[in-house]
Backbone as CSV, one residue per row, in Angstrom:
resi,resn,N_x,N_y,N_z,CA_x,CA_y,CA_z,C_x,C_y,C_z
1,ASP,3.854,9.852,-13.919,4.571,10.969,-13.753,5.786,10.942,-12.885
2,LYS,6.478,11.950,-12.723,7.739,11.930,-11.969,7.535,11.772,-10.484
3,GLN,6.448,12.390,-9.942,6.155,12.262,-8.473,5.680,10.795,-8.125
4,THR,4.876,10.201,-8.936,4.498,8.885,-8.752,5.693,7.966,-8.803
5,GLN,6.576,8.143,-9.810,7.736,7.281,-9.821,8.628,7.411,-8.628
6,ALA,8.768,8.663,-8.132,9.547,8.955,-6.904,8.969,8.229,-5.690
7,THR,7.635,8.264,-5.622,6.978,7.603,-4.523,7.112,6.116,-4.563
8,GLU,6.969,5.570,-5.755,7.163,4.109,-5.923,8.532,3.701,-5.583
9,ASP,9.547,4.446,-6.110,10.932,4.128,-5.740,11.212,4.168,-4.340
10,ASP,10.694,5.188,-3.607,10.802,5.295,-2.097,10.196,4.024,-1.444
11,PHE,9.055,3.694,-1.949,8.255,2.539,-1.327,9.162,1.245,-1.540
12,LYS,9.658,1.072,-2.760,10.525,-0.028,-3.025,11.771,-0.097,-2.039
13,ALA,12.381,1.069,-1.833,13.564,1.176,-0.959,13.175,0.648,0.472
14,GLN,12.030,1.090,0.909,11.556,0.737,2.254,11.216,-0.705,2.272
15,ALA,10.573,-1.258,1.258,10.153,-2.660,1.224,11.411,-3.676,1.211
16,ILE,12.479,-3.206,0.665,13.655,-4.018,0.513,14.197,-4.434,1.981
17,LYS,13.954,-3.527,2.847,14.401,-3.844,4.234,13.552,-4.952,4.935
18,PHE,12.396,-5.275,4.444,11.524,-6.291,4.934,11.321,-7.526,4.095
19,ARG,11.903,-7.490,2.934,11.670,-8.622,1.952,12.121,-9.983,2.412
20,PRO,11.396,-10.980,1.945,11.748,-12.330,2.267,13.084,-12.702,1.471
21,LYS,13.717,-13.877,1.840,14.942,-14.358,1.161,14.596,-14.558,-0.319
22,THR,13.437,-15.066,-0.716,12.910,-15.142,-2.021,11.588,-14.697,-2.046
23,PRO,11.207,-14.068,-3.193,9.732,-13.578,-3.321,8.761,-14.721,-3.101
24,LEU,7.701,-14.363,-2.417,6.574,-15.296,-2.209,5.993,-15.813,-3.472
25,GLU,5.616,-17.057,-3.479,5.058,-17.641,-4.618,3.649,-18.279,-4.444
26,THR,3.051,-18.105,-3.231,1.735,-18.621,-2.903,0.619,-17.610,-3.194
27,PRO,-0.560,-18.064,-3.197,-1.690,-16.955,-3.247,-1.609,-16.163,-2.070
28,LEU,-1.917,-14.878,-2.222,-1.781,-13.894,-1.192,-2.977,-13.035,-0.933
29,ILE,-3.142,-12.604,0.358,-4.127,-11.606,0.733,-3.367,-10.391,1.142
30,LEU,-3.767,-9.233,0.507,-3.011,-8.001,0.823,-3.962,-6.963,1.584
31,ASN,-3.495,-6.538,2.797,-4.181,-5.591,3.656,-3.412,-4.285,3.611
32,LEU,-4.110,-3.267,3.256,-3.406,-1.916,3.166,-4.251,-0.893,3.917
33,VAL,-3.498,0.014,4.625,-4.019,1.167,5.255,-3.210,2.319,4.846
34,PHE,-3.807,3.374,4.158,-3.156,4.518,3.715,-3.652,5.630,4.691
35,SER,-2.636,6.210,5.353,-2.972,7.216,6.421,-2.438,8.617,6.018
36,SER,-3.206,9.618,6.129,-2.815,10.917,5.840,-3.085,11.828,6.930
37,ILE,-2.423,12.905,7.084,-2.584,13.850,8.198,-3.872,14.620,7.914
38,LYS,-4.753,14.624,8.845,-6.179,15.288,8.739,-6.133,16.769,8.556
39,PRO,-6.577,17.322,7.397,-6.663,18.748,7.335,-7.802,19.397,8.155
40,LYS,-7.634,20.631,8.528,-8.645,21.230,9.386,-10.064,21.216,8.762
41,SER,-10.090,21.245,7.356,-11.332,21.202,6.622,-12.083,19.909,6.799
42,ALA,-11.389,18.808,7.087,-12.101,17.533,7.296,-12.951,17.423,8.454
43,LYS,-12.790,18.224,9.471,-13.497,18.290,10.739,-13.718,16.928,11.340
44,LYS,-14.921,16.392,11.292,-15.170,15.090,11.964,-14.968,13.862,11.164
45,ARG,-14.591,14.034,9.906,-14.374,12.860,9.100,-13.164,11.989,9.579
46,ILE,-13.272,10.731,9.377,-12.197,9.835,9.789,-11.517,9.263,8.503
47,HIS,-12.326,9.196,7.405,-11.854,8.697,6.193,-11.366,9.798,5.234
48,TRP,-10.353,9.530,4.544,-9.709,10.417,3.659,-10.360,10.327,2.265
49,THR,-11.081,11.346,1.870,-11.932,11.249,0.690,-11.485,12.230,-0.494
50,VAL,-10.210,12.568,-0.457,-9.729,13.381,-1.479,-8.580,12.515,-2.280
51,LYS,-8.140,13.078,-3.441,-7.199,12.370,-4.221,-5.880,12.200,-3.416
52,PRO,-5.110,11.229,-3.784,-5.265,10.233,-4.857,-6.357,9.153,-4.636
53,ASP,-6.868,8.661,-5.726,-7.952,7.593,-5.585,-7.333,6.381,-4.935
54,LEU,-8.161,5.572,-4.268,-7.709,4.401,-3.538,-7.127,3.371,-4.613
55,ASP,-7.763,3.269,-5.775,-7.313,2.235,-6.660,-5.838,2.610,-7.222
56,ASN,-5.592,3.911,-7.321,-4.185,4.335,-7.728,-3.242,4.049,-6.653
57,LEU,-3.550,4.216,-5.366,-2.692,3.887,-4.306,-2.390,2.426,-4.251
58,ILE,-3.437,1.623,-4.385,-3.253,0.172,-4.442,-2.269,-0.242,-5.573
59,LYS,-2.516,0.250,-6.719,-1.676,0.021,-7.841,-0.171,0.316,-7.520
60,LEU,-0.002,1.507,-6.953,1.380,1.852,-6.597,2.024,0.805,-5.729
61,VAL,1.334,0.398,-4.679,1.929,-0.548,-3.797,2.171,-1.911,-4.513
62,LYS,1.219,-2.321,-5.311,1.369,-3.615,-5.976,2.510,-3.567,-6.962
63,ASP,2.746,-2.453,-7.741,3.791,-2.231,-8.601,5.200,-2.290,-7.869
64,ALA,5.203,-1.529,-6.705,6.475,-1.360,-6.030,6.821,-2.692,-5.430
65,LEU,5.961,-3.493,-4.898,6.310,-4.775,-4.266,6.515,-5.920,-5.177
66,ASN,6.098,-5.765,-6.419,6.302,-6.775,-7.422,7.733,-7.215,-7.569
67,GLY,7.995,-8.454,-7.421,9.415,-8.982,-7.492,10.259,-8.790,-6.292
68,ILE,9.753,-8.070,-5.213,10.353,-7.901,-4.005,9.767,-8.783,-2.901
69,MET,8.477,-8.576,-2.751,7.817,-9.387,-1.707,7.092,-10.632,-2.324
70,TRP,6.657,-10.493,-3.582,6.029,-11.651,-4.252,6.560,-11.636,-5.617
71,LYS,6.396,-12.873,-6.275,6.990,-13.143,-7.569,6.186,-12.316,-8.542
72,ASP,4.872,-12.340,-8.486,4.015,-11.562,-9.499,2.691,-11.179,-8.742
73,ASP,2.237,-9.992,-9.006,1.113,-9.537,-8.286,-0.325,-10.257,-8.716
74,ALA,-0.174,-11.166,-9.704,-1.294,-11.946,-10.099,-1.626,-12.963,-8.941
75,GLN,-0.675,-13.173,-7.998,-0.856,-14.072,-6.848,-1.803,-13.488,-5.849
76,ILE,-2.112,-12.205,-5.875,-2.950,-11.602,-4.958,-4.373,-11.974,-5.286
77,ILE,-5.052,-12.624,-4.335,-6.350,-13.088,-4.565,-7.424,-12.317,-3.780
78,GLU,-6.914,-11.498,-2.902,-7.884,-10.565,-2.116,-7.133,-9.366,-1.634
79,ILE,-7.914,-8.200,-1.649,-7.293,-6.980,-1.247,-8.289,-6.263,-0.259
80,LYS,-7.769,-5.831,0.850,-8.578,-4.980,1.786,-7.802,-3.631,1.902
81,ALA,-8.415,-2.506,1.595,-7.642,-1.300,1.633,-8.591,-0.175,2.194
82,ASP,-8.007,0.694,2.939,-8.648,1.796,3.476,-7.820,3.168,3.381
83,LYS,-8.493,4.218,3.338,-7.752,5.592,3.423,-8.341,6.253,4.620
84,VAL,-7.510,6.519,5.672,-7.952,7.135,6.845,-7.063,8.360,7.228
85,TYR,-7.575,9.207,8.081,-6.817,10.244,8.648,-6.012,9.755,9.888
86,SER,-4.874,10.385,10.118,-4.072,9.925,11.210,-3.088,11.187,11.648
87,ASP,-2.237,10.949,12.639,-1.365,11.983,13.037,-0.166,12.086,12.148
88,THR,0.077,11.013,11.318,1.206,11.001,10.378,0.809,10.458,9.005
89,ASN,1.621,10.729,7.997,1.431,10.127,6.741,2.201,8.849,6.716
90,HIS,1.476,7.705,6.430,2.223,6.443,6.373,1.276,5.382,5.727
91,THR,1.941,4.383,5.305,1.148,3.219,4.629,1.410,1.951,5.427
92,PHE,0.434,1.254,5.832,0.509,-0.036,6.507,0.253,-1.141,5.506
93,VAL,1.221,-2.112,5.450,1.143,-3.274,4.576,1.105,-4.579,5.300
94,LYS,0.167,-5.450,5.137,0.151,-6.805,5.711,-0.058,-7.735,4.540
95,ILE,0.925,-8.724,4.413,0.705,-9.677,3.410,0.488,-11.046,4.031
96,GLU,-0.532,-11.685,3.716,-0.919,-13.011,4.321,-0.779,-14.054,3.211
97,GLU,-0.139,-15.152,3.454,0.047,-16.225,2.518,-1.167,-17.263,2.688
98,MET,-1.719,-17.711,1.564,-2.695,-18.725,1.641,-2.044,-20.126,1.399
99,ASN,-2.021,-20.891,2.409,-1.222,-22.217,2.209,-2.228,-23.247,1.914
């Protein structure tokens, strides 16, 4: 949908600032933390348990970074991802190369 495409485009624009000279070609480990502002209704929860689904967030990041950070997302051999509440909305991405 249009909102997803806009989010992916924004993510790409941010990623370009940090891209390597050439996309990585080694096996990769992807660590992701999706943070959202905690609503009052969440009370003591620390994990974000509402939509969007974690797998959809992961797919958005993988699609956005394909060809920018790595040659192809088939190189990703391991993914660690969390949805947590925070003071700000942000996404943390750490890419580790397996040499």
